[in-house]
Short mmCIF file of C-alpha atoms in Angstrom, two decimals:
data_model
loop_
_atom_site.label_atom_id
_atom_site.label_comp_id
_atom_site.label_asym_id
_atom_site.label_seq_id
_atom_site.Cartn_x
_atom_site.Cartn_y
_atom_site.Cartn_z
CA SER A 1 -16.78 -3.45 24.63
CA GLN A 2 -13.69 -4.18 22.60
CA GLN A 3 -13.99 -6.83 19.94
CA GLY A 4 -10.26 -7.35 19.61
CA GLU A 5 -8.31 -8.90 22.42
CA GLU A 6 -4.56 -9.02 22.23
CA ASP A 7 -1.87 -11.01 23.92
CA PRO A 8 0.49 -10.61 25.43
CA GLN A 9 -0.43 -7.33 27.12
CA ALA A 10 3.27 -6.54 27.41
CA LEU A 11 6.34 -7.97 25.73
CA SER A 12 9.99 -7.18 26.38
CA ILE A 13 12.71 -8.56 24.11
CA GLN A 14 16.29 -7.87 23.10
CA GLU A 15 17.13 -5.90 20.00
CA GLY A 16 17.49 -8.17 17.01
CA GLU A 17 14.96 -10.73 18.24
CA ASN A 18 11.58 -11.31 16.67
CA ALA A 19 8.38 -10.13 18.35
CA THR A 20 5.02 -11.82 17.91
CA MET A 21 1.71 -10.36 19.01
CA ASN A 22 -1.69 -12.01 18.74
CA CYS A 23 -5.18 -10.65 18.33
CA SER A 24 -8.52 -12.41 18.66
CA TYR A 25 -11.91 -11.08 17.68
CA LYS A 26 -15.50 -12.22 18.01
CA THR A 27 -17.58 -11.33 14.96
CA SER A 28 -17.14 -11.59 11.21
CA ILE A 29 -14.98 -8.89 9.69
CA ASN A 30 -14.20 -7.29 6.34
CA ASN A 31 -10.60 -6.63 7.23
CA LEU A 32 -8.21 -6.44 10.16
CA GLN A 33 -5.61 -3.75 10.65
CA TRP A 34 -2.60 -3.23 12.86
CA TYR A 35 -1.57 0.16 14.20
CA ARG A 36 1.45 1.35 16.18
CA GLN A 37 1.37 4.07 18.81
CA ASN A 38 4.42 5.66 20.33
CA SER A 39 3.90 6.90 23.87
CA GLY A 40 1.31 9.67 24.01
CA ARG A 41 1.21 10.11 20.25
CA GLY A 42 -1.20 9.36 17.43
CA LEU A 43 -1.61 5.96 15.84
CA VAL A 44 0.26 4.97 12.72
CA HIS A 45 -1.26 2.47 10.32
CA LEU A 46 1.02 -0.50 9.71
CA ILE A 47 -0.85 -3.02 7.60
CA LEU A 48 -4.33 -4.10 6.54
CA ILE A 49 -5.28 -7.67 5.77
CA ARG A 50 -8.58 -8.52 4.15
CA SER A 51 -10.79 -11.36 5.28
CA ASN A 52 -9.97 -13.38 2.13
CA GLU A 53 -6.21 -13.07 2.72
CA ARG A 54 -4.20 -15.37 4.95
CA GLU A 55 -0.83 -13.68 5.09
CA LYS A 56 0.64 -10.34 4.22
CA HIS A 57 4.13 -8.85 4.39
CA SER A 58 5.39 -5.30 4.64
CA GLY A 59 9.12 -4.84 5.21
CA ARG A 60 9.93 -6.47 8.56
CA LEU A 61 6.24 -7.03 9.32
CA ARG A 62 4.34 -10.22 8.69
CA VAL A 63 0.64 -10.49 9.45
CA THR A 64 -1.44 -13.64 9.38
CA LEU A 65 -5.19 -13.99 9.57
CA ASP A 66 -7.16 -17.10 10.46
CA THR A 67 -10.85 -16.34 10.04
CA SER A 68 -11.86 -19.82 11.21
CA LYS A 69 -10.22 -19.11 14.57
CA LYS A 70 -11.00 -15.40 14.44
CA SER A 71 -7.41 -14.55 15.16
CA SER A 72 -4.47 -12.66 13.71
CA SER A 73 -0.81 -12.34 14.51
CA LEU A 74 1.75 -9.63 13.90
CA LEU A 75 5.39 -10.64 13.61
CA ILE A 76 8.14 -8.03 13.69
CA THR A 77 11.45 -9.50 12.62
CA ALA A 78 14.92 -8.24 13.58
CA SER A 79 13.49 -5.81 16.12
CA ARG A 80 15.02 -2.39 16.69
CA ALA A 81 14.86 0.00 19.64
CA ALA A 82 12.64 2.25 17.50
CA ASP A 83 10.01 -0.50 17.42
CA THR A 84 9.29 0.18 21.09
CA ALA A 85 5.62 1.19 21.10
CA SER A 86 2.10 -0.09 21.72
CA TYR A 87 0.57 -2.17 18.95
CA PHE A 88 -3.18 -2.40 18.39
CA CYS A 89 -5.24 -4.58 16.15
CA ALA A 90 -8.46 -3.08 14.83
CA THR A 91 -11.42 -4.69 13.16
CA ASP A 92 -14.25 -3.15 11.24
CA ALA A 93 -17.69 -3.69 12.74
CA ASN A 94 -20.79 -4.72 10.81
CA GLN A 95 -21.69 -1.08 10.21
CA GLY A 96 -19.08 -0.96 7.53
CA ALA A 97 -15.51 0.12 7.09
CA GLN A 98 -16.00 3.43 8.86
CA LYS A 99 -16.09 2.08 12.39
CA LEU A 100 -13.01 0.42 13.83
CA VAL A 101 -12.94 -1.43 17.11
CA PHE A 102 -9.50 -1.61 18.69
CA GLY A 103 -8.02 -4.40 20.75
CA GLN A 104 -6.49 -3.73 24.16
CA GLY A 105 -3.01 -3.52 22.67
CA THR A 106 0.40 -5.00 23.31
CA ARG A 107 3.11 -2.81 24.83
CA LEU A 108 6.36 -3.83 23.18
CA THR A 109 9.73 -2.87 24.66
CA ILE A 110 12.92 -3.50 22.71
CA ASN A 111 15.98 -3.52 24.96
CA PRO A 112 19.27 -2.40 23.39
CA ASP B 1 -0.18 16.29 2.07
CA THR B 2 -0.71 13.04 3.99
CA GLU B 3 -1.02 14.52 7.42
CA VAL B 4 -3.77 15.06 9.95
CA THR B 5 -3.07 18.02 12.21
CA GLN B 6 -4.59 18.74 15.60
CA THR B 7 -4.51 21.84 17.75
CA PRO B 8 -3.79 22.49 20.49
CA LYS B 9 -1.30 19.81 21.52
CA HIS B 10 -2.09 20.33 25.19
CA LEU B 11 -5.11 21.88 26.88
CA VAL B 12 -5.84 22.49 30.54
CA MET B 13 -9.32 23.67 31.39
CA GLY B 14 -11.58 24.12 34.37
CA MET B 15 -14.96 22.46 34.67
CA THR B 16 -16.75 25.71 33.83
CA ASN B 17 -14.69 26.56 30.76
CA LYS B 18 -15.65 26.30 27.12
CA LYS B 19 -12.91 25.24 24.74
CA SER B 20 -12.59 23.68 21.29
CA LEU B 21 -10.30 21.12 19.72
CA LYS B 22 -9.48 21.44 16.05
CA CYS B 23 -8.55 18.84 13.45
CA GLU B 24 -7.60 19.40 9.82
CA GLN B 25 -6.73 17.19 6.86
CA HIS B 26 -6.11 17.95 3.19
CA MET B 27 -6.08 14.42 1.81
CA GLY B 28 -9.57 14.66 0.33
CA HIS B 29 -10.91 12.21 2.88
CA ARG B 30 -14.66 12.41 3.37
CA ALA B 31 -14.85 10.55 6.68
CA MET B 32 -13.50 12.06 9.89
CA TYR B 33 -13.48 10.68 13.41
CA TRP B 34 -13.03 11.66 17.04
CA TYR B 35 -11.60 9.15 19.51
CA LYS B 36 -10.94 9.36 23.23
CA GLN B 37 -8.03 7.46 24.70
CA LYS B 38 -7.26 6.98 28.38
CA ALA B 39 -3.81 5.97 29.54
CA LYS B 40 -2.83 2.40 28.65
CA LYS B 41 -6.19 1.81 26.95
CA PRO B 42 -7.17 1.56 23.27
CA PRO B 43 -8.84 4.46 21.48
CA GLU B 44 -12.61 4.58 21.91
CA LEU B 45 -14.71 5.94 19.08
CA MET B 46 -16.78 9.02 19.90
CA PHE B 47 -18.09 10.42 16.60
CA VAL B 48 -17.93 9.76 12.87
CA TYR B 49 -18.66 12.30 10.15
CA SER B 50 -19.30 11.28 6.55
CA TYR B 51 -19.55 13.99 3.91
CA GLU B 52 -19.78 16.57 6.69
CA LYS B 53 -22.77 14.86 8.27
CA LEU B 54 -22.72 13.14 11.64
CA SER B 55 -23.16 9.43 10.94
CA ILE B 56 -22.17 7.83 14.25
CA ASN B 57 -22.48 9.13 17.81
CA GLU B 58 -21.35 6.54 20.32
CA SER B 59 -23.69 7.82 23.05
CA VAL B 60 -21.27 10.57 23.96
CA PRO B 61 -22.41 13.02 26.69
CA SER B 62 -23.74 16.32 25.35
CA ARG B 63 -20.88 18.24 26.99
CA PHE B 64 -18.96 17.10 23.90
CA SER B 65 -20.29 18.73 20.75
CA PRO B 66 -18.75 17.88 17.37
CA GLU B 67 -18.86 20.08 14.31
CA CYS B 68 -17.70 19.58 10.74
CA PRO B 69 -17.70 23.00 9.01
CA ASN B 70 -16.29 21.60 5.76
CA SER B 71 -14.67 18.49 4.35
CA SER B 72 -11.23 19.40 5.72
CA LEU B 73 -12.08 20.55 9.23
CA LEU B 74 -13.43 18.84 12.31
CA ASN B 75 -14.00 20.53 15.64
CA LEU B 76 -14.88 19.21 19.07
CA HIS B 77 -16.48 21.77 21.35
CA LEU B 78 -16.09 21.17 25.06
CA HIS B 79 -18.27 22.59 27.81
CA ALA B 80 -18.69 21.78 31.49
CA LEU B 81 -16.33 18.84 31.37
CA GLN B 82 -15.55 16.58 34.30
CA PRO B 83 -12.09 15.56 35.57
CA GLU B 84 -12.73 12.04 34.25
CA ASP B 85 -12.86 13.52 30.73
CA SER B 86 -9.11 14.09 30.95
CA ALA B 87 -7.60 12.00 28.16
CA LEU B 88 -5.84 12.07 24.80
CA TYR B 89 -8.30 13.09 22.08
CA LEU B 90 -7.44 11.75 18.67
CA CYS B 91 -8.77 12.81 15.31
CA ALA B 92 -8.60 10.56 12.27
CA SER B 93 -9.70 10.59 8.67
CA SER B 94 -10.22 8.04 5.93
CA LEU B 95 -11.49 7.57 2.42
CA LEU B 96 -15.04 6.30 2.56
CA ARG B 97 -15.25 2.54 1.90
CA LYS B 98 -11.55 2.22 2.80
CA GLY B 99 -10.52 0.79 6.13
CA THR B 100 -7.27 2.64 6.75
CA GLN B 101 -7.57 5.59 9.08
CA TYR B 102 -4.96 8.32 9.36
CA PHE B 103 -4.53 9.73 12.84
CA GLY B 104 -3.43 13.10 14.08
CA PRO B 105 -0.97 13.43 16.99
CA GLY B 106 -3.76 14.10 19.47
CA THR B 107 -4.66 16.75 22.03
CA ARG B 108 -3.77 15.97 25.63
CA LEU B 109 -6.69 17.35 27.66
CA THR B 110 -6.58 17.91 31.41
CA VAL B 111 -9.75 18.96 33.22
CA LEU B 112 -9.19 20.45 36.65
#
């Protein structure tokens, strides 16, 4: 079963708008990661936030982590058509950093 | 070299065939992974190798047989597959004790 659950399942916005995706998980974690996947391709690592961090930025990406609520959010600002992809959160299970459990993903569509 | 390569990109096989998927990385990573991904679903972990030894097998059917000949190569041998095994097979690698995984582009497998 998937530890991470994401919402919304699908999101469609206009280019230039901000996109926010949420992820919830069930057990304690060492870190939480976000990955992007273009259709039918491999996953690309976007950002990793550790359990003792609350917020992290990378370019147009902003990730927050609330361990008390077991949730995280990914904000993409000033969206571009190239941001169209599926976004997955992934948490490491208790067996250590080797095993990632992925959320169901959010399919993001940026309309020109 | 920060790339994980996978061959072939596409594979069509019958249920009686034997085929192999290949994955290669030259980043010095000592952990390598096989994932299976069905359409519109997150990747599901199949196997993890650490220092060329199988460390995690997620109860994968024996018709899938992994092999790690050396620290740069990972193979997945396929035999007597079923049509429901059709999926995108992703390889990934990571530094041990580090959470970030680097994914290859995947092999799109179709079992007839």
